[in-house]
Amino acid sequence: MKVSPNTVVTLDFTVANASGEVLDSTEGKQPLQYLHGTGYLVAGLETVLENKLAGEDFEVTLTPEQAYGEYDESLVQSVPGEMFDGMEVSEGDTFVAETDDGHRPVTIVEVAEEYVKVDGNHPLAGMTLSFKGVVREVRAATEEELAHGHVHGEHDHDHDHHHEGGCCGHHH
């Protein structure tokens, strides 16, 4: 079966920056499993994986536009310190903020007495990234996976959201 929309794809990959420094890898960890065609992966990588078969290798270098976008200075903002009232925050911490555009991951870049400077850019924004790896498995998604828009499986117990009655429909 070929990688196409509504297939569940399992892959091993390594991603490096323009200097060749490895930023993330599945080596020594679980392979990545995702539902193709849902925008789970960056657009440039989904395009490269389209029509690949299990066992096929891939290697691609993506511009920022094809990956996590250009770095946007307007997403760096200073917010009043009291917004973090009672929270211990330090540079490099990441958390999900409520914004006008919905939930957005932000990174704290500076902590001062009166304010905290946060950066709403993806940590890899503005970077040219090289991905390489191999497609391990391709299978049709189940009806439940299509309905939920993500993969269910033996390795997928750490959901970051909850459905009524549990993610897999078990009613207690």
Tab-separated table of N, CA and C in Angstrom:
chain	number	residue	atom	x	y	z
A	1	MET	N	0.845	-1.192	0.000
A	1	MET	CA	0.000	0.000	0.000
A	1	MET	C	0.885	1.248	0.000
A	2	LYS	N	0.494	2.232	-0.786
A	2	LYS	CA	1.272	3.466	-0.879
A	2	LYS	C	0.796	4.489	0.155
A	3	VAL	N	1.723	5.362	0.563
A	3	VAL	CA	1.363	6.481	1.440
A	3	VAL	C	0.412	7.395	0.670
A	4	SER	N	-0.766	7.607	1.226
A	4	SER	CA	-1.766	8.473	0.606
A	4	SER	C	-2.701	8.955	1.708
A	5	PRO	N	-3.554	9.945	1.432
A	5	PRO	CA	-4.450	10.426	2.475
A	5	PRO	C	-5.244	9.276	3.097
A	6	ASN	N	-5.423	9.354	4.404
A	6	ASN	CA	-6.166	8.364	5.185
A	6	ASN	C	-5.442	7.035	5.336
A	7	THR	N	-4.105	7.049	5.169
A	7	THR	CA	-3.317	5.881	5.547
A	7	THR	C	-2.559	6.229	6.819
A	8	VAL	N	-2.307	5.205	7.630
A	8	VAL	CA	-1.484	5.372	8.824
A	8	VAL	C	-0.070	4.966	8.434
A	9	VAL	N	0.861	5.885	8.640
A	9	VAL	CA	2.244	5.678	8.212
A	9	VAL	C	3.140	5.587	9.443
A	10	THR	N	4.021	4.595	9.463
A	10	THR	CA	5.014	4.447	10.519
A	10	THR	C	6.368	4.731	9.896
A	11	LEU	N	7.116	5.660	10.504
A	11	LEU	CA	8.428	5.942	9.934
A	11	LEU	C	9.473	6.219	10.991
A	12	ASP	N	10.709	5.923	10.587
A	12	ASP	CA	11.879	6.315	11.362
A	12	ASP	C	12.486	7.492	10.637
A	13	PHE	N	12.930	8.492	11.402
A	13	PHE	CA	13.490	9.663	10.740
A	13	PHE	C	14.508	10.347	11.637
A	14	THR	N	15.316	11.177	10.995
A	14	THR	CA	16.235	12.084	11.673
A	14	THR	C	16.063	13.435	11.007
A	15	VAL	N	16.032	14.510	11.792
A	15	VAL	CA	15.964	15.854	11.230
A	15	VAL	C	17.165	16.642	11.738
A	16	ALA	N	17.808	17.343	10.811
A	16	ALA	CA	19.004	18.123	11.149
A	16	ALA	C	18.853	19.541	10.613
A	17	ASN	N	19.591	20.475	11.218
A	17	ASN	CA	19.578	21.847	10.718
A	17	ASN	C	20.617	22.007	9.613
A	18	ALA	N	20.770	23.233	9.110
A	18	ALA	CA	21.664	23.480	7.975
A	18	ALA	C	23.116	23.140	8.306
A	19	SER	N	23.482	23.181	9.599
A	19	SER	CA	24.864	22.841	9.997
A	19	SER	C	25.064	21.343	10.164
A	20	GLY	N	23.981	20.566	9.970
A	20	GLY	CA	24.098	19.118	10.123
A	20	GLY	C	23.889	18.649	11.551
A	21	GLU	N	23.525	19.559	12.456
A	21	GLU	CA	23.281	19.195	13.860
A	21	GLU	C	21.927	18.494	13.955
A	22	VAL	N	21.889	17.289	14.536
A	22	VAL	CA	20.639	16.533	14.653
A	22	VAL	C	19.752	17.183	15.715
A	23	LEU	N	18.521	17.535	15.310
A	23	LEU	CA	17.576	18.201	16.204
A	23	LEU	C	16.591	17.214	16.819
A	24	ASP	N	16.267	16.161	16.069
A	24	ASP	CA	15.315	15.170	16.558
A	24	ASP	C	15.527	13.884	15.771
A	25	SER	N	15.241	12.762	16.418
A	25	SER	CA	15.420	11.476	15.747
A	25	SER	C	14.603	10.420	16.474
A	26	THR	N	14.159	9.417	15.728
A	26	THR	CA	13.456	8.296	16.355
A	26	THR	C	14.434	7.201	16.744
A	27	GLU	N	15.721	7.401	16.467
A	27	GLU	CA	16.717	6.375	16.770
A	27	GLU	C	16.695	6.041	18.258
A	28	GLY	N	16.554	4.761	18.559
A	28	GLY	CA	16.508	4.330	19.952
A	28	GLY	C	15.172	4.592	20.633
A	29	LYS	N	14.203	5.101	19.879
A	29	LYS	CA	12.870	5.382	20.421
A	29	LYS	C	11.827	4.686	19.552
A	30	GLN	N	10.555	4.918	19.889
A	30	GLN	CA	9.478	4.380	19.053
A	30	GLN	C	9.487	5.093	17.706
A	31	PRO	N	9.194	4.395	16.613
A	31	PRO	CA	9.031	5.092	15.336
A	31	PRO	C	7.838	6.058	15.433
A	32	LEU	N	7.786	7.012	14.551
A	32	LEU	CA	6.672	7.960	14.503
A	32	LEU	C	5.530	7.332	13.717
A	33	GLN	N	4.328	7.447	14.252
A	33	GLN	CA	3.141	6.948	13.555
A	33	GLN	C	2.189	8.119	13.396
A	34	TYR	N	1.681	8.336	12.197
A	34	TYR	CA	0.771	9.465	12.003
A	34	TYR	C	-0.250	9.142	10.921
A	35	LEU	N	-1.317	9.931	10.891
A	35	LEU	CA	-2.376	9.788	9.896
A	35	LEU	C	-2.060	10.754	8.752
A	36	HIS	N	-1.754	10.202	7.574
A	36	HIS	CA	-1.317	11.015	6.438
A	36	HIS	C	-2.472	11.856	5.899
A	37	GLY	N	-2.151	13.095	5.538
A	37	GLY	CA	-3.157	13.968	4.927
A	37	GLY	C	-3.874	14.860	5.919
A	38	THR	N	-3.494	14.798	7.195
A	38	THR	CA	-4.176	15.611	8.216
A	38	THR	C	-3.354	16.831	8.619
A	39	GLY	N	-2.179	17.025	8.000
A	39	GLY	CA	-1.347	18.161	8.371
A	39	GLY	C	-0.539	17.912	9.624
A	40	TYR	N	-0.426	16.651	10.052
A	40	TYR	CA	0.364	16.317	11.243
A	40	TYR	C	1.839	16.621	11.006
A	41	LEU	N	2.322	16.289	9.825
A	41	LEU	CA	3.709	16.595	9.461
A	41	LEU	C	3.744	17.920	8.714
A	42	VAL	N	4.930	18.537	8.655
A	42	VAL	CA	5.051	19.761	7.862
A	42	VAL	C	4.762	19.433	6.402
A	43	ALA	N	4.225	20.410	5.686
A	43	ALA	CA	3.740	20.193	4.320
A	43	ALA	C	4.796	19.605	3.398
A	44	GLY	N	6.011	20.125	3.454
A	44	GLY	CA	7.056	19.652	2.553
A	44	GLY	C	7.385	18.187	2.753
A	45	LEU	N	7.310	17.718	4.013
A	45	LEU	CA	7.610	16.317	4.296
A	45	LEU	C	6.464	15.415	3.845
A	46	GLU	N	5.206	15.850	4.076
A	46	GLU	CA	4.063	15.050	3.603
A	46	GLU	C	4.145	14.861	2.088
A	47	THR	N	4.515	15.924	1.371
A	47	THR	CA	4.608	15.857	-0.089
A	47	THR	C	5.633	14.816	-0.522
A	48	VAL	N	6.789	14.782	0.145
A	48	VAL	CA	7.857	13.841	-0.208
A	48	VAL	C	7.436	12.393	0.078
A	49	LEU	N	6.663	12.204	1.147
A	49	LEU	CA	6.271	10.839	1.534
A	49	LEU	C	5.126	10.291	0.686
A	50	GLU	N	4.354	11.166	0.054
A	50	GLU	CA	3.226	10.754	-0.776
A	50	GLU	C	3.666	9.686	-1.780
A	51	ASN	N	2.900	8.603	-1.851
A	51	ASN	CA	3.120	7.493	-2.809
A	51	ASN	C	4.319	6.603	-2.496
A	52	LYS	N	4.974	6.797	-1.357
A	52	LYS	CA	6.073	5.891	-0.987
A	52	LYS	C	5.478	4.573	-0.488
A	53	LEU	N	6.280	3.515	-0.611
A	53	LEU	CA	5.884	2.190	-0.123
A	53	LEU	C	6.688	1.864	1.130
A	54	ALA	N	6.178	0.925	1.932
A	54	ALA	CA	6.926	0.464	3.106
A	54	ALA	C	8.300	-0.011	2.654
A	55	GLY	N	9.341	0.365	3.395
A	55	GLY	CA	10.698	-0.022	3.057
A	55	GLY	C	11.442	1.030	2.253
A	56	GLU	N	10.715	2.016	1.710
A	56	GLU	CA	11.387	3.055	0.912
A	56	GLU	C	12.011	4.115	1.802
A	57	ASP	N	13.185	4.574	1.377
A	57	ASP	CA	13.885	5.650	2.074
A	57	ASP	C	13.383	6.996	1.578
A	58	PHE	N	13.611	8.026	2.401
A	58	PHE	CA	13.349	9.386	1.931
A	58	PHE	C	14.435	10.294	2.487
A	59	GLU	N	14.734	11.330	1.729
A	59	GLU	CA	15.700	12.331	2.151
A	59	GLU	C	15.328	13.629	1.462
A	60	VAL	N	15.169	14.699	2.245
A	60	VAL	CA	14.735	15.961	1.657
A	60	VAL	C	15.220	17.116	2.526
A	61	THR	N	15.568	18.213	1.873
A	61	THR	CA	15.893	19.442	2.594
A	61	THR	C	14.778	20.440	2.310
A	62	LEU	N	14.202	20.978	3.369
A	62	LEU	CA	13.056	21.881	3.243
A	62	LEU	C	13.439	23.302	3.634
A	63	THR	N	12.954	24.257	2.857
A	63	THR	CA	13.119	25.664	3.215
A	63	THR	C	12.183	25.960	4.396
A	64	PRO	N	12.384	27.076	5.083
A	64	PRO	CA	11.459	27.411	6.184
A	64	PRO	C	9.993	27.424	5.741
A	65	GLU	N	9.721	27.926	4.522
A	65	GLU	CA	8.328	27.974	4.044
A	65	GLU	C	7.723	26.579	3.938
A	66	GLN	N	8.535	25.583	3.587
A	66	GLN	CA	8.028	24.209	3.442
A	66	GLN	C	7.970	23.491	4.789
A	67	ALA	N	8.621	24.076	5.798
A	67	ALA	CA	8.689	23.426	7.114
A	67	ALA	C	7.846	24.209	8.120
A	68	TYR	N	8.493	24.944	9.025
A	68	TYR	CA	7.752	25.601	10.106
A	68	TYR	C	7.557	27.094	9.895
A	69	GLY	N	7.781	27.579	8.660
A	69	GLY	CA	7.541	28.983	8.357
A	69	GLY	C	8.726	29.872	8.685
A	70	GLU	N	8.657	31.095	8.172
A	70	GLU	CA	9.689	32.082	8.473
A	70	GLU	C	9.534	32.539	9.914
A	71	TYR	N	10.622	33.035	10.481
A	71	TYR	CA	10.573	33.562	11.847
A	71	TYR	C	9.822	34.895	11.819
A	72	ASP	N	8.824	35.041	12.670
A	72	ASP	CA	7.973	36.231	12.692
A	72	ASP	C	8.232	37.024	13.972
A	73	GLU	N	8.930	38.160	13.826
A	73	GLU	CA	9.271	38.993	14.988
A	73	GLU	C	8.034	39.434	15.770
A	74	SER	N	6.898	39.584	15.079
A	74	SER	CA	5.694	40.083	15.762
A	74	SER	C	5.142	39.068	16.767
A	75	LEU	N	5.634	37.827	16.694
A	75	LEU	CA	5.175	36.820	17.659
A	75	LEU	C	5.985	36.842	18.951
A	76	VAL	N	6.966	37.734	19.025
A	76	VAL	CA	7.736	37.911	20.260
A	76	VAL	C	7.119	39.093	20.998
A	77	GLN	N	6.616	38.831	22.209
A	77	GLN	CA	5.916	39.876	22.947
A	77	GLN	C	6.306	39.852	24.411
A	78	SER	N	6.260	41.047	25.016
A	78	SER	CA	6.453	41.139	26.460
A	78	SER	C	5.078	41.211	27.093
A	79	VAL	N	4.844	40.352	28.059
A	79	VAL	CA	3.552	40.354	28.748
A	79	VAL	C	3.790	40.662	30.217
A	80	PRO	N	2.799	41.285	30.881
A	80	PRO	CA	2.979	41.628	32.296
A	80	PRO	C	3.269	40.386	33.131
A	81	GLY	N	4.198	40.539	34.059
A	81	GLY	CA	4.579	39.426	34.922
A	81	GLY	C	3.420	38.822	35.689
A	82	GLU	N	2.430	39.667	36.038
A	82	GLU	CA	1.324	39.118	36.844
A	82	GLU	C	0.487	38.090	36.088
A	83	MET	N	0.633	38.023	34.759
A	83	MET	CA	-0.071	36.966	34.015
A	83	MET	C	0.434	35.586	34.429
A	84	PHE	N	1.628	35.541	35.009
A	84	PHE	CA	2.210	34.272	35.447
A	84	PHE	C	2.156	34.160	36.960
A	85	ASP	N	1.220	34.872	37.541
A	85	ASP	CA	1.080	34.950	38.996
A	85	ASP	C	1.183	33.578	39.655
A	86	GLY	N	2.135	33.435	40.535
A	86	GLY	CA	2.262	32.194	41.296
A	86	GLY	C	2.964	31.081	40.535
A	87	MET	N	3.312	31.299	39.271
A	87	MET	CA	3.989	30.248	38.499
A	87	MET	C	5.484	30.516	38.502
A	88	GLU	N	6.262	29.463	38.663
A	88	GLU	CA	7.716	29.571	38.521
A	88	GLU	C	8.020	29.457	37.037
A	89	VAL	N	8.512	30.522	36.437
A	89	VAL	CA	8.855	30.455	35.015
A	89	VAL	C	10.307	30.842	34.825
A	90	SER	N	10.949	30.226	33.841
A	90	SER	CA	12.331	30.580	33.544
A	90	SER	C	12.562	30.493	32.048
A	91	GLU	N	13.643	31.121	31.601
A	91	GLU	CA	13.960	31.132	30.172
A	91	GLU	C	14.048	29.706	29.632
A	92	GLY	N	13.464	29.524	28.457
A	92	GLY	CA	13.492	28.208	27.827
A	92	GLY	C	12.261	27.376	28.123
A	93	ASP	N	11.466	27.765	29.120
A	93	ASP	CA	10.232	27.039	29.402
A	93	ASP	C	9.271	27.187	28.232
A	94	THR	N	8.504	26.152	27.960
A	94	THR	CA	7.469	26.258	26.931
A	94	THR	C	6.132	25.912	27.564
A	95	PHE	N	5.102	26.550	27.077
A	95	PHE	CA	3.755	26.236	27.542
A	95	PHE	C	2.788	26.628	26.446
A	96	VAL	N	1.531	26.210	26.592
A	96	VAL	CA	0.516	26.524	25.585
A	96	VAL	C	-0.286	27.715	26.079
A	97	ALA	N	-0.340	28.762	25.266
A	97	ALA	CA	-1.062	29.985	25.640
A	97	ALA	C	-2.366	30.062	24.864
A	98	GLU	N	-3.374	30.680	25.484
A	98	GLU	CA	-4.641	30.975	24.800
A	98	GLU	C	-4.421	32.260	24.022
A	99	THR	N	-4.588	32.236	22.708
A	99	THR	CA	-4.439	33.458	21.919
A	99	THR	C	-5.699	33.648	21.088
A	100	ASP	N	-5.756	34.763	20.369
A	100	ASP	CA	-6.899	35.012	19.488
A	100	ASP	C	-7.000	33.949	18.405
A	101	ASP	N	-5.860	33.309	18.091
A	101	ASP	CA	-5.843	32.257	17.066
A	101	ASP	C	-6.002	30.864	17.667
A	102	GLY	N	-6.424	30.786	18.924
A	102	GLY	CA	-6.556	29.484	19.574
A	102	GLY	C	-5.317	29.165	20.398
A	103	HIS	N	-5.101	27.884	20.686
A	103	HIS	CA	-3.954	27.464	21.495
A	103	HIS	C	-2.671	27.585	20.678
A	104	ARG	N	-1.648	28.153	21.287
A	104	ARG	CA	-0.377	28.321	20.583
A	104	ARG	C	0.764	28.025	21.549
A	105	PRO	N	1.705	27.148	21.151
A	105	PRO	CA	2.854	26.909	22.025
A	105	PRO	C	3.762	28.137	22.014
A	106	VAL	N	4.185	28.576	23.182
A	106	VAL	CA	5.097	29.715	23.277
A	106	VAL	C	6.284	29.328	24.145
A	107	THR	N	7.407	29.982	23.885
A	107	THR	CA	8.638	29.751	24.642
A	107	THR	C	8.991	31.033	25.370
A	108	ILE	N	9.364	30.921	26.635
A	108	ILE	CA	9.787	32.090	27.403
A	108	ILE	C	11.234	32.391	27.032
A	109	VAL	N	11.486	33.632	26.588
A	109	VAL	CA	12.842	33.990	26.170
A	109	VAL	C	13.527	34.927	27.158
A	110	GLU	N	12.750	35.588	28.017
A	110	GLU	CA	13.355	36.478	29.008
A	110	GLU	C	12.393	36.668	30.166
A	111	VAL	N	12.925	36.651	31.386
A	111	VAL	CA	12.104	36.896	32.569
A	111	VAL	C	12.690	38.119	33.272
A	112	ALA	N	11.893	39.188	33.381
A	112	ALA	CA	12.313	40.394	34.085
A	112	ALA	C	11.357	40.629	35.255
A	113	GLU	N	11.626	41.631	36.046
A	113	GLU	CA	10.792	41.872	37.223
A	113	GLU	C	9.365	42.241	36.841
A	114	GLU	N	9.235	43.109	35.835
A	114	GLU	CA	7.913	43.633	35.469
A	114	GLU	C	7.224	42.860	34.351
A	115	TYR	N	8.007	42.135	33.573
A	115	TYR	CA	7.417	41.486	32.401
A	115	TYR	C	8.112	40.156	32.103
A	116	VAL	N	7.445	39.364	31.259
A	116	VAL	CA	8.017	38.126	30.737
A	116	VAL	C	7.936	38.227	29.220
A	117	LYS	N	9.064	37.998	28.546
A	117	LYS	CA	9.063	38.046	27.079
A	117	LYS	C	8.847	36.633	26.560
A	118	VAL	N	7.829	36.491	25.704
A	118	VAL	CA	7.493	35.177	25.155
A	118	VAL	C	7.614	35.202	23.638
A	119	ASP	N	7.915	34.028	23.061
A	119	ASP	CA	8.084	33.878	21.623
A	119	ASP	C	7.101	32.820	21.134
A	120	GLY	N	6.162	33.241	20.282
A	120	GLY	CA	5.146	32.318	19.766
A	120	GLY	C	5.556	31.600	18.502
A	121	ASN	N	6.799	31.821	18.043
A	121	ASN	CA	7.275	31.088	16.867
A	121	ASN	C	7.553	29.633	17.245
A	122	HIS	N	7.368	28.736	16.288
A	122	HIS	CA	7.797	27.352	16.490
A	122	HIS	C	9.312	27.384	16.696
A	123	PRO	N	9.848	26.548	17.613
A	123	PRO	CA	11.302	26.572	17.852
A	123	PRO	C	12.139	26.362	16.581
A	124	LEU	N	11.566	25.736	15.553
A	124	LEU	CA	12.310	25.486	14.318
A	124	LEU	C	11.924	26.457	13.198
A	125	ALA	N	11.166	27.513	13.529
A	125	ALA	CA	10.782	28.501	12.518
A	125	ALA	C	12.029	29.178	11.971
A	126	GLY	N	11.993	29.483	10.683
A	126	GLY	CA	13.108	30.193	10.058
A	126	GLY	C	14.291	29.305	9.703
A	127	MET	N	14.190	28.029	9.977
A	127	MET	CA	15.317	27.130	9.725
A	127	MET	C	15.100	26.294	8.466
A	128	THR	N	16.197	26.063	7.755
A	128	THR	CA	16.212	25.078	6.676
A	128	THR	C	16.503	23.734	7.346
A	129	LEU	N	15.659	22.752	7.094
A	129	LEU	CA	15.758	21.466	7.792
A	129	LEU	C	15.948	20.321	6.803
A	130	SER	N	16.787	19.364	7.178
A	130	SER	CA	16.979	18.164	6.359
A	130	SER	C	16.389	16.967	7.093
A	131	PHE	N	15.480	16.281	6.417
A	131	PHE	CA	14.860	15.076	6.965
A	131	PHE	C	15.369	13.885	6.192
A	132	LYS	N	15.675	12.801	6.889
A	132	LYS	CA	15.944	11.555	6.191
A	132	LYS	C	15.458	10.400	7.043
A	133	GLY	N	15.063	9.332	6.365
A	133	GLY	CA	14.555	8.197	7.110
A	133	GLY	C	14.010	7.135	6.189
A	134	VAL	N	13.160	6.299	6.776
A	134	VAL	CA	12.596	5.177	6.019
A	134	VAL	C	11.149	4.956	6.453
A	135	VAL	N	10.312	4.637	5.469
A	135	VAL	CA	8.921	4.291	5.747
A	135	VAL	C	8.910	2.841	6.223
A	136	ARG	N	8.424	2.604	7.437
A	136	ARG	CA	8.397	1.240	7.992
A	136	ARG	C	7.125	0.486	7.608
A	137	GLU	N	5.995	1.182	7.653
A	137	GLU	CA	4.718	0.487	7.457
A	137	GLU	C	3.693	1.488	6.935
A	138	VAL	N	2.792	1.011	6.095
A	138	VAL	CA	1.670	1.817	5.614
A	138	VAL	C	0.435	0.935	5.698
A	139	ARG	N	-0.605	1.439	6.331
A	139	ARG	CA	-1.857	0.667	6.412
A	139	ARG	C	-3.042	1.625	6.301
A	140	ALA	N	-4.188	1.078	5.994
A	140	ALA	CA	-5.400	1.895	5.937
A	140	ALA	C	-5.779	2.305	7.358
A	141	ALA	N	-6.243	3.535	7.496
A	141	ALA	CA	-6.707	3.994	8.808
A	141	ALA	C	-8.053	3.347	9.124
A	142	THR	N	-8.315	3.138	10.406
A	142	THR	CA	-9.611	2.600	10.813
A	142	THR	C	-10.645	3.726	10.777
A	143	GLU	N	-11.925	3.350	10.799
A	143	GLU	CA	-12.981	4.365	10.823
A	143	GLU	C	-12.840	5.260	12.042
A	144	GLU	N	-12.475	4.670	13.171
A	144	GLU	CA	-12.336	5.444	14.401
A	144	GLU	C	-11.188	6.454	14.295
A	145	GLU	N	-10.080	6.014	13.704
A	145	GLU	CA	-8.938	6.920	13.522
A	145	GLU	C	-9.319	8.084	12.606
A	146	LEU	N	-10.066	7.781	11.539
A	146	LEU	CA	-10.498	8.840	10.629
A	146	LEU	C	-11.440	9.805	11.340
A	147	ALA	N	-12.327	9.269	12.165
A	147	ALA	CA	-13.279	10.125	12.884
A	147	ALA	C	-12.552	11.034	13.876
A	148	HIS	N	-11.541	10.497	14.540
A	148	HIS	CA	-10.811	11.280	15.541
A	148	HIS	C	-9.688	12.111	14.926
A	149	GLY	N	-9.270	11.768	13.713
A	149	GLY	CA	-8.231	12.532	13.030
A	149	GLY	C	-6.820	12.240	13.490
A	150	HIS	N	-6.649	11.113	14.196
A	150	HIS	CA	-5.295	10.720	14.617
A	150	HIS	C	-5.226	9.207	14.795
A	151	VAL	N	-4.002	8.716	14.967
A	151	VAL	CA	-3.748	7.282	15.054
A	151	VAL	C	-4.119	6.744	16.429
A	152	HIS	N	-4.711	5.556	16.453
A	152	HIS	CA	-4.890	4.789	17.685
A	152	HIS	C	-4.059	3.535	17.515
A	153	GLY	N	-3.423	3.093	18.569
A	153	GLY	CA	-2.654	1.866	18.416
A	153	GLY	C	-1.976	1.518	19.703
A	154	GLU	N	-1.208	0.440	19.658
A	154	GLU	CA	-0.594	-0.059	20.875
A	154	GLU	C	0.396	0.933	21.472
A	155	HIS	N	0.999	1.790	20.629
A	155	HIS	CA	2.007	2.726	21.145
A	155	HIS	C	1.406	4.092	21.412
A	156	ASP	N	0.090	4.217	21.334
A	156	ASP	CA	-0.496	5.550	21.303
A	156	ASP	C	-1.368	5.810	22.520
A	157	HIS	N	-0.841	5.521	23.712
A	157	HIS	CA	-1.648	5.682	24.918
A	157	HIS	C	-1.507	7.053	25.542
A	158	ASP	N	-0.562	7.872	25.079
A	158	ASP	CA	-0.328	9.150	25.729
A	158	ASP	C	-1.015	10.285	24.980
A	159	HIS	N	-2.337	10.182	24.826
A	159	HIS	CA	-3.098	11.237	24.149
A	159	HIS	C	-3.035	12.511	24.969
A	160	ASP	N	-2.996	13.658	24.288
A	160	ASP	CA	-3.006	14.920	25.015
A	160	ASP	C	-4.397	15.544	24.992
A	161	HIS	N	-5.405	14.736	24.735
A	161	HIS	CA	-6.779	15.219	24.794
A	161	HIS	C	-7.651	14.040	25.186
A	162	HIS	N	-8.873	14.344	25.611
A	162	HIS	CA	-9.736	13.279	26.116
A	162	HIS	C	-11.109	13.369	25.492
A	163	HIS	N	-11.637	12.223	25.107
A	163	HIS	CA	-12.988	12.150	24.587
A	163	HIS	C	-13.865	11.560	25.681
A	164	GLU	N	-15.152	11.856	25.620
A	164	GLU	CA	-16.087	11.253	26.569
A	164	GLU	C	-15.934	9.735	26.523
A	165	GLY	N	-15.831	9.120	27.676
A	165	GLY	CA	-15.770	7.661	27.701
A	165	GLY	C	-14.414	7.118	27.295
A	166	GLY	N	-13.404	7.973	27.250
A	166	GLY	CA	-12.076	7.484	26.897
A	166	GLY	C	-11.861	7.521	25.398
A	167	CYS	N	-10.628	7.665	24.994
A	167	CYS	CA	-10.316	7.883	23.590
A	167	CYS	C	-10.767	6.723	22.725
A	168	CYS	N	-10.656	5.534	23.234
A	168	CYS	CA	-10.977	4.389	22.383
A	168	CYS	C	-12.402	3.896	22.598
A	169	GLY	N	-13.223	4.720	23.242
A	169	GLY	CA	-14.637	4.406	23.346
A	169	GLY	C	-14.976	3.405	24.425
A	170	HIS	N	-14.050	3.157	25.368
A	170	HIS	CA	-14.358	2.235	26.462
A	170	HIS	C	-15.208	2.964	27.493
A	171	HIS	N	-16.388	2.454	27.773
A	171	HIS	CA	-17.245	3.097	28.781
A	171	HIS	C	-17.116	2.316	30.076
A	172	HIS	N	-16.890	3.041	31.151
A	172	HIS	CA	-16.707	2.353	32.436
A	172	HIS	C	-17.981	2.433	33.253
